[in-house]
Coordinates of C-alpha atoms and ligand atoms in Angstrom, one line a residue:
M16 CA 65.0 121.9 97.0
G17 CA 64.5 122.6 93.3
R18 CA 61.9 124.9 91.9
R19 CA 58.3 123.7 92.6
V20 CA 56.1 123.3 89.6
V21 CA 52.6 124.7 90.1
L22 CA 49.8 124.1 87.6
S23 CA 46.8 126.3 87.9
L24 CA 43.4 125.4 86.3
V25 CA 40.9 128.1 85.3
G26 CA 37.7 127.7 83.3
T27 CA 35.2 130.5 84.0
R28 CA 35.1 134.2 84.4
P29 CA 35.3 134.3 88.2
N30 CA 38.3 132.0 88.2
F31 CA 40.5 134.5 86.3
M32 CA 40.4 137.1 89.1
K33 CA 41.2 134.5 91.7
I34 CA 44.3 133.0 89.9
A35 CA 45.7 136.2 88.2
P36 CA 47.4 137.5 91.4
I37 CA 48.6 134.1 92.4
Q38 CA 50.3 133.8 89.0
A39 CA 51.9 137.2 89.5
A40 CA 53.0 136.3 93.0
L41 CA 54.7 133.1 91.8
A42 CA 56.3 135.0 88.9
R43 CA 57.9 137.3 91.5
R44 CA 59.7 134.3 93.0
P45 CA 61.3 132.7 89.8
D46 CA 63.9 130.9 91.9
E47 CA 61.2 129.0 93.8
F48 CA 58.5 128.4 91.2
E49 CA 57.6 127.4 87.7
H50 CA 54.0 127.9 86.7
A51 CA 51.8 126.5 84.0
L52 CA 48.2 127.8 83.3
V53 CA 45.5 125.5 81.9
H54 CA 42.2 126.9 80.7
T55 CA 39.4 124.4 80.5
G56 CA 37.4 126.5 78.0
Q57 CA 34.2 126.2 80.1
H58 CA 33.8 129.9 79.3
Y59 CA 34.9 130.5 75.8
D60 CA 33.3 133.7 74.4
D61 CA 35.9 136.6 74.2
E62 CA 33.7 138.7 76.4
M63 CA 33.5 135.9 79.2
S64 CA 37.2 134.9 78.9
A65 CA 39.8 136.6 76.6
V66 CA 39.0 140.1 77.7
F67 CA 39.6 139.2 81.3
L68 CA 42.8 137.3 80.6
E69 CA 44.1 140.3 78.8
E70 CA 43.0 143.0 81.3
L71 CA 44.3 141.1 84.3
G72 CA 47.7 140.5 82.6
V73 CA 47.2 136.7 82.7
G74 CA 48.2 136.3 79.1
D75 CA 47.5 133.2 77.0
P76 CA 47.1 130.0 78.9
D77 CA 49.8 127.4 78.3
Y78 CA 47.2 124.7 77.6
E79 CA 43.6 124.8 76.5
L80 CA 41.2 121.9 77.0
G81 CA 38.3 123.2 74.9
I82 CA 35.5 121.6 77.0
G83 CA 32.9 124.2 75.9
S84 CA 29.2 124.1 76.8
A85 CA 27.7 120.9 77.9
P86 CA 25.6 119.5 80.7
R87 CA 27.3 119.7 84.1
E88 CA 28.4 116.0 84.2
E89 CA 29.7 116.2 80.7
Q90 CA 31.8 119.3 81.4
I91 CA 33.4 117.7 84.4
A92 CA 34.0 114.4 82.6
R93 CA 35.7 116.3 79.8
V94 CA 38.1 117.9 82.2
V95 CA 38.8 114.5 83.8
E96 CA 39.4 113.0 80.4
R97 CA 41.6 115.8 78.9
L98 CA 43.7 117.2 81.8
P99 CA 45.7 114.0 82.6
A100 CA 47.7 114.3 79.4
V101 CA 48.7 117.8 80.4
L102 CA 49.5 116.7 83.9
R103 CA 51.8 114.1 82.6
E104 CA 53.6 116.6 80.3
V105 CA 54.0 119.3 82.9
A106 CA 54.5 117.0 85.9
P107 CA 53.4 119.6 88.5
D108 CA 54.2 119.2 92.2
V109 CA 50.9 120.7 92.9
V110 CA 47.6 121.5 91.1
L111 CA 45.8 124.7 92.1
V112 CA 42.1 124.9 91.5
P113 CA 40.0 128.0 92.5
G114 CA 36.4 128.4 93.3
D115 CA 33.4 126.1 92.8
V116 CA 32.7 125.8 89.1
N117 CA 32.4 122.6 87.1
S118 CA 36.0 123.0 85.9
T119 CA 37.2 123.2 89.5
L120 CA 35.8 119.7 90.4
G121 CA 37.0 118.3 87.0
G122 CA 40.5 119.5 87.8
A123 CA 40.3 118.1 91.4
L124 CA 39.3 114.7 90.2
A125 CA 42.0 114.6 87.5
A126 CA 44.7 115.6 89.9
A127 CA 43.5 112.9 92.4
R128 CA 43.5 110.3 89.6
E129 CA 47.1 111.1 88.7
G130 CA 48.1 111.2 92.4
I131 CA 49.2 114.8 92.3
A132 CA 48.8 117.0 95.4
L133 CA 45.8 119.3 95.1
A134 CA 45.4 122.8 96.6
H135 CA 42.0 124.5 96.6
V136 CA 41.8 128.3 96.6
E137 CA 38.6 129.6 98.4
A138 CA 38.2 126.3 100.3
G139 CA 35.5 125.7 103.0
L140 CA 32.7 127.8 101.7
R141 CA 29.3 126.2 102.3
S142 CA 25.8 127.3 101.3
F143 CA 24.4 124.0 102.8
D144 CA 22.2 123.9 99.7
P145 CA 22.8 120.6 98.0
T146 CA 20.7 121.6 95.0
M147 CA 23.4 124.1 93.9
P148 CA 25.9 122.5 91.6
E149 CA 28.5 124.8 93.1
E150 CA 28.1 123.2 96.5
A151 CA 28.9 119.7 95.2
N152 CA 31.9 121.2 93.3
R153 CA 33.4 122.9 96.3
M154 CA 32.8 120.0 98.6
G155 CA 34.4 117.6 96.1
A156 CA 37.4 119.9 95.6
D157 CA 37.9 120.2 99.4
A158 CA 37.5 116.5 100.0
L159 CA 40.3 115.8 97.5
S160 CA 42.7 118.6 98.5
A161 CA 46.0 118.3 100.4
L162 CA 46.1 122.1 101.0
L163 CA 43.1 124.2 101.7
F164 CA 43.4 127.9 101.3
T165 CA 40.6 129.7 103.1
H166 CA 39.5 133.4 103.1
S167 CA 37.2 133.5 106.2
P168 CA 37.1 132.0 109.7
E169 CA 33.8 130.1 109.0
A170 CA 35.4 128.3 106.1
R171 CA 38.0 126.9 108.5
D172 CA 35.2 125.7 110.9
N173 CA 33.3 124.0 108.0
L174 CA 36.4 122.1 106.9
L175 CA 37.3 121.0 110.4
R176 CA 33.8 119.8 110.9
E177 CA 34.1 117.6 107.8
G178 CA 37.3 116.1 109.1
A179 CA 40.1 118.1 107.5
A180 CA 43.3 118.3 109.5
P181 CA 44.3 121.7 110.9
E182 CA 47.7 121.4 109.2
Q183 CA 45.9 121.3 105.8
I184 CA 44.1 124.6 106.3
H185 CA 45.8 128.0 105.6
E186 CA 43.8 131.1 106.2
V187 CA 45.3 133.4 103.6
G188 CA 42.7 135.9 102.6
N189 CA 40.9 136.6 99.4
T190 CA 42.7 136.5 96.1
M191 CA 39.7 138.0 94.3
I192 CA 40.2 141.1 96.5
D193 CA 43.9 141.1 95.7
T194 CA 42.9 141.7 92.1
L195 CA 40.5 144.4 93.1
F196 CA 43.3 146.2 95.0
A197 CA 45.8 145.8 92.2
M198 CA 43.4 147.2 89.6
R199 CA 41.9 150.1 91.6
G200 CA 43.9 152.7 89.8
R201 CA 42.9 151.5 86.4
I202 CA 39.3 151.1 87.6
A203 CA 39.1 154.7 88.8
A204 CA 40.9 156.0 85.7
A205 CA 38.4 154.3 83.3
A206 CA 35.5 156.6 84.6
A207 CA 33.0 153.9 83.7
P208 CA 29.8 155.7 85.1
Q209 CA 30.6 158.8 83.1
R210 CA 31.2 156.8 80.0
H211 CA 27.8 155.2 80.4
G212 CA 26.2 158.6 81.2
L213 CA 25.4 157.5 84.7
E214 CA 25.5 159.7 87.8
P215 CA 27.5 158.1 90.6
G216 CA 25.3 157.0 93.5
R217 CA 22.1 157.2 91.3
Y218 CA 22.1 153.8 89.6
V219 CA 21.9 150.2 90.5
V220 CA 24.0 147.4 88.9
V221 CA 22.3 144.0 88.3
T222 CA 23.8 140.7 87.5
L223 CA 21.8 137.4 87.4
H224 CA 22.8 134.1 86.1
R225 CA 22.0 131.2 88.5
P226 CA 19.9 128.4 87.1
A227 CA 17.7 128.6 90.2
L228 CA 16.6 132.0 89.1
V229 CA 17.1 132.3 85.4
D230 CA 16.0 128.8 84.3
D231 CA 12.6 129.3 86.0
D232 CA 10.5 131.4 83.5
A233 CA 8.0 132.6 86.1
L234 CA 10.7 133.8 88.5
L235 CA 12.7 135.4 85.7
I236 CA 9.6 137.3 84.5
E237 CA 8.7 138.4 88.0
T238 CA 12.3 139.5 88.6
M239 CA 12.3 141.6 85.4
E240 CA 9.1 143.3 86.4
H241 CA 10.4 144.3 89.8
L242 CA 13.6 145.5 88.2
A243 CA 11.6 147.6 85.9
A244 CA 9.8 149.1 88.9
L245 CA 13.1 149.8 90.6
A246 CA 14.0 151.8 87.5
D247 CA 11.4 154.4 88.5
E248 CA 13.9 155.5 91.2
Y249 CA 17.3 154.4 89.9
E250 CA 18.8 153.8 86.6
V251 CA 19.2 150.0 86.3
M252 CA 22.3 148.9 84.5
F253 CA 22.1 145.1 83.7
P254 CA 25.0 143.4 81.9
V255 CA 23.5 140.2 80.8
H256 CA 25.2 136.8 81.2
P257 CA 24.9 134.5 78.2
R258 CA 22.8 132.0 80.2
T259 CA 20.4 134.7 81.1
R260 CA 20.3 136.2 77.6
R261 CA 19.3 132.8 76.3
A262 CA 16.7 132.4 79.0
L263 CA 15.2 135.9 78.2
E264 CA 15.0 135.0 74.5
R265 CA 13.2 131.8 75.3
L266 CA 10.4 133.4 77.2
R267 CA 7.1 133.5 75.5
A268 CA 5.8 136.6 77.2
Q269 CA 8.5 139.3 77.0
P270 CA 8.7 141.2 80.2
R271 CA 9.1 145.0 80.2
Q272 CA 12.7 145.7 79.4
E273 CA 12.8 149.2 78.0
A274 CA 13.1 150.7 81.4
L275 CA 16.3 148.7 82.0
R276 CA 19.7 149.3 80.4
L277 CA 20.7 145.8 79.2
T278 CA 24.2 145.4 77.9
P279 CA 26.3 142.4 76.9
P280 CA 28.8 141.2 79.6
L281 CA 31.4 143.9 80.4
G282 CA 35.1 143.7 81.0
Y283 CA 36.6 143.7 84.5
V284 CA 37.7 147.3 84.7
E285 CA 34.5 148.7 83.2
F286 CA 32.3 146.5 85.3
L287 CA 34.0 147.1 88.6
G288 CA 34.1 150.8 87.8
L289 CA 30.3 150.8 87.6
V290 CA 30.0 148.8 90.7
A291 CA 32.3 151.0 92.7
D292 CA 30.1 154.1 92.2
A293 CA 26.7 152.4 92.3
A294 CA 24.0 153.1 94.8
A295 CA 23.6 149.4 95.1
V296 CA 24.1 146.1 93.4
V297 CA 21.4 143.4 92.9
T298 CA 22.9 140.0 92.2
D299 CA 22.9 136.2 92.6
S300 CA 26.7 136.0 92.1
G301 CA 29.1 134.8 94.8
G302 CA 32.1 136.9 93.8
L303 CA 30.1 140.2 93.7
Q304 CA 28.9 139.7 97.3
E305 CA 32.6 139.8 98.2
E306 CA 33.6 142.7 95.8
T307 CA 30.8 144.9 97.1
T308 CA 31.9 144.2 100.7
A309 CA 35.4 145.3 99.8
L310 CA 34.1 148.4 98.0
G311 CA 31.6 149.3 100.7
V312 CA 28.7 149.2 98.1
P313 CA 25.3 147.9 99.4
C314 CA 24.5 144.5 97.8
F315 CA 21.1 142.7 97.7
T316 CA 21.4 139.1 97.0
L317 CA 18.5 137.3 95.3
R318 CA 19.2 133.9 96.9
D319 CA 17.9 131.9 99.9
N320 CA 21.3 131.3 101.2
T321 CA 24.9 132.4 100.8
E322 CA 28.1 130.4 101.2
R323 CA 29.7 133.8 102.0
P324 CA 28.0 134.7 105.4
I325 CA 30.9 137.0 106.3
T326 CA 29.6 139.5 103.7
V327 CA 26.3 139.6 105.6
E328 CA 27.8 139.7 109.1
L329 CA 30.6 142.2 108.5
G330 CA 29.9 143.6 105.1
T331 CA 27.4 145.2 102.9
N332 CA 25.3 142.2 101.8
T333 CA 21.6 141.7 102.5
L334 CA 20.0 138.4 101.6
L335 CA 16.6 139.1 99.9
G336 CA 15.9 135.4 99.4
L337 CA 14.8 134.0 96.0
E338 CA 11.9 136.5 96.2
P339 CA 11.9 139.1 93.5
A340 CA 9.0 140.9 95.1
R341 CA 11.5 142.0 97.9
L342 CA 13.2 144.2 95.3
R343 CA 10.4 146.6 96.2
D344 CA 12.1 147.1 99.6
V345 CA 15.4 148.1 98.1
P346 CA 14.9 151.9 98.0
E347 CA 13.7 152.0 101.6
L348 CA 16.5 149.6 102.7
L349 CA 19.0 151.9 101.1
R350 CA 17.5 155.0 102.8
R351 CA 17.7 153.3 106.1
R352 CA 21.2 152.0 105.9
A353 CA 22.6 155.3 104.6
D354 CA 26.2 155.3 105.7
A355 CA 26.0 152.3 108.0
P356 CA 29.6 151.4 108.8
T357 CA 30.9 148.1 107.5
K358 CA 34.0 146.1 108.4
Q359 CA 36.5 144.4 106.1
P360 CA 36.9 140.7 106.8
P361 CA 40.3 140.0 108.2
L362 CA 43.1 139.4 105.6
W363 CA 41.1 140.8 102.7
D364 CA 44.0 143.2 102.3
G365 CA 45.4 142.6 98.9
R366 CA 48.1 140.2 100.0
A367 CA 46.5 136.8 100.0
S368 CA 48.4 135.6 96.9
E369 CA 51.7 136.4 98.6
R370 CA 50.7 134.3 101.5
I371 CA 49.7 131.5 99.2
A372 CA 53.0 131.6 97.4
G373 CA 54.7 131.5 100.9
V374 CA 52.8 128.4 101.8
L375 CA 53.3 126.8 98.4
A376 CA 57.1 127.3 98.8
R377 CA 57.4 125.3 102.0
A378 CA 54.2 123.2 102.3
D379 CA 54.4 119.4 102.8
L380 CA 52.9 118.2 99.6
T381 CA 52.7 114.7 100.8
L382 CA 49.8 115.6 103.1
K383 CA 46.8 113.3 102.3
P384 CA 43.2 114.5 102.0
R385 CA 41.5 113.8 105.3
S386 CA 37.9 114.8 104.7
R387 CA 35.3 112.4 105.8
L388 CA 33.6 113.1 102.6
N389 CA 34.7 110.9 99.7
A390 CA 33.6 110.7 96.1
A391 CA 30.8 108.2 97.0
T392 CA 29.2 110.5 99.5
L393 CA 29.5 113.3 97.1
A394 CA 27.9 111.3 94.4
A395 CA 24.9 110.9 96.6
L396 CA 24.2 114.6 96.5
R397 CA 21.3 115.5 94.3
Y398 CA 23.7 116.6 91.6
P399 CA 25.6 113.5 90.6
L400 CA 29.3 114.2 90.8
V401 CA 30.4 112.6 87.6
P402 CA 29.6 109.5 85.6
M403 CA 30.3 106.3 87.6
N404 CA 33.5 105.3 85.8
V405 CA 35.1 108.6 86.8
C406 CA 33.8 108.4 90.3
G407 CA 35.3 105.0 90.6
A408 CA 38.7 106.3 89.5
A409 CA 38.5 109.2 92.0
A410 CA 37.5 106.9 94.8
K411 CA 40.4 104.6 93.9
S412 CA 43.0 107.3 94.0
S413 CA 41.7 108.8 97.2
T414 CA 41.7 105.3 98.8
A415 CA 45.2 104.8 97.5
A416 CA 46.2 108.1 99.0
S417 CA 44.8 107.4 102.5
Ligands
UD1_373 C1 29.3 129.1 85.7 C2 29.4 128.5 87.1 C3 29.0 129.5 88.1 C4 29.7 130.8 88.0 C5 29.4 131.4 86.5 C6 30.1 132.7 86.4 C7 29.2 126.1 87.2 C8 28.3 125.0 87.7 N1 28.7 127.3 87.2 O1 27.9 129.3 85.4 O2 29.3 129.0 89.4 O3 29.2 131.7 88.9 O4 30.0 130.4 85.6 O5 29.8 133.2 85.1 O6 30.3 125.8 86.9 N2 28.0 130.3 77.6 C9 28.2 131.2 76.5 N3 29.5 131.7 76.4 C10 30.4 131.4 77.3 C11 30.1 130.6 78.4 C12 28.9 130.0 78.5 O7 27.4 131.5 75.7 O8 31.6 131.9 77.2 C13 26.6 129.8 77.8 C14 26.6 128.3 77.6 O9 26.5 127.9 76.4 C15 25.5 127.8 78.5 C16 25.4 128.9 79.6 O10 26.1 130.1 79.1 O11 24.3 127.8 77.8 C17 26.0 128.5 80.9 O12 27.4 128.3 80.9 P1 28.1 127.4 82.0 O13 29.5 127.5 81.9 O14 27.5 126.0 82.0 O15 27.6 127.9 83.4 P2 27.3 129.5 83.9 O16 25.9 129.6 84.0 O17 28.1 130.4 83.2

């Protein structure tokens, strides 16, 4: 068998940490793999993209699609429109898409349209909340995938329930945690808390960016007020996502911000350095729920649900609900949990990417997607999948494939 050509698609900040260690694992097996990296450009600011590619050793992408900011459907449609030319040039045996962002679904639909085997990294996560665009993105990617790489047992159960075949599912572990393991030395050496004048264990790190929270003015104001109150007990370090920055600028009544330490988005090493020594993290991010579990740092999630229940069951995560008033409980919850032991989910051991490379080397890439979900079902979710013509194309190729 000749070398397998793998094409990975990234688009947003959390994608880079998920693909970097896979790219490295494939590069360690040059006799078996060729790899091409495509960046959709969904995240395009240096501080959301270039900094990460450099720090994580990913380097410049081989292709850039430049999709930029746009409404969800437009972002997806741009990937579906622009990726096929790259797919024809690279002629990959398999397309790898990570996570649940708009770029992920665009990549999945384009691969399906071109009849190329798709592999989804971080498959099977479900929040069971159809109002989240990420839920439609991950269900769509799973429904179109030949290979499903999962990082927790419940992900496998979700996929089987939706009709995936057992031979499609590979429980490999968490590639985002591979990156954390690989970068630990650099993270510690960077001494981020000291550089920010923060005392380890005496500050809280905050990140917020989900539309459900930051696009709702009343909720955002309420959240900022409660964070300011939390700042009476802990320093509050809040690197602000571009979506959130704009939402804050739009507000008519400016909430109390002087008590908080607001910064632009931080690089990977600096940010994880702050998280590693924090008393706690307050967030609505998916990835951070996992990273805090791996680091043993208490995490309070301002959402009604999580697609990562393992971080609640075994780990450090507490779901507060989309109820900023519950931030009042954080100091007391922290005192009570003190040094509560937490467990690491199985296979979050820094070696997930090696396992993925092992599977990619030998997998049967003619496996057909088997999910009972198809593009039409997905289009019925509250967030329309993609414009009708693209749906039609996706439906055609998944029918052709079955
Ligand atoms: C996206 C993902 C989300 C992920 C998050 C991580 C979707 C549906 N959402 O949300 O799952 O957790 O990334 O950050 O794919 N912007 C900039 N500079 C950039 C990128 C974006 O200013 O480099 C602005 C855009 O103009 C837009 C806003 O940020 O106004 C939102 O960007 P977008 O990529 O649509 O979604 P995120 O909120 O970042």
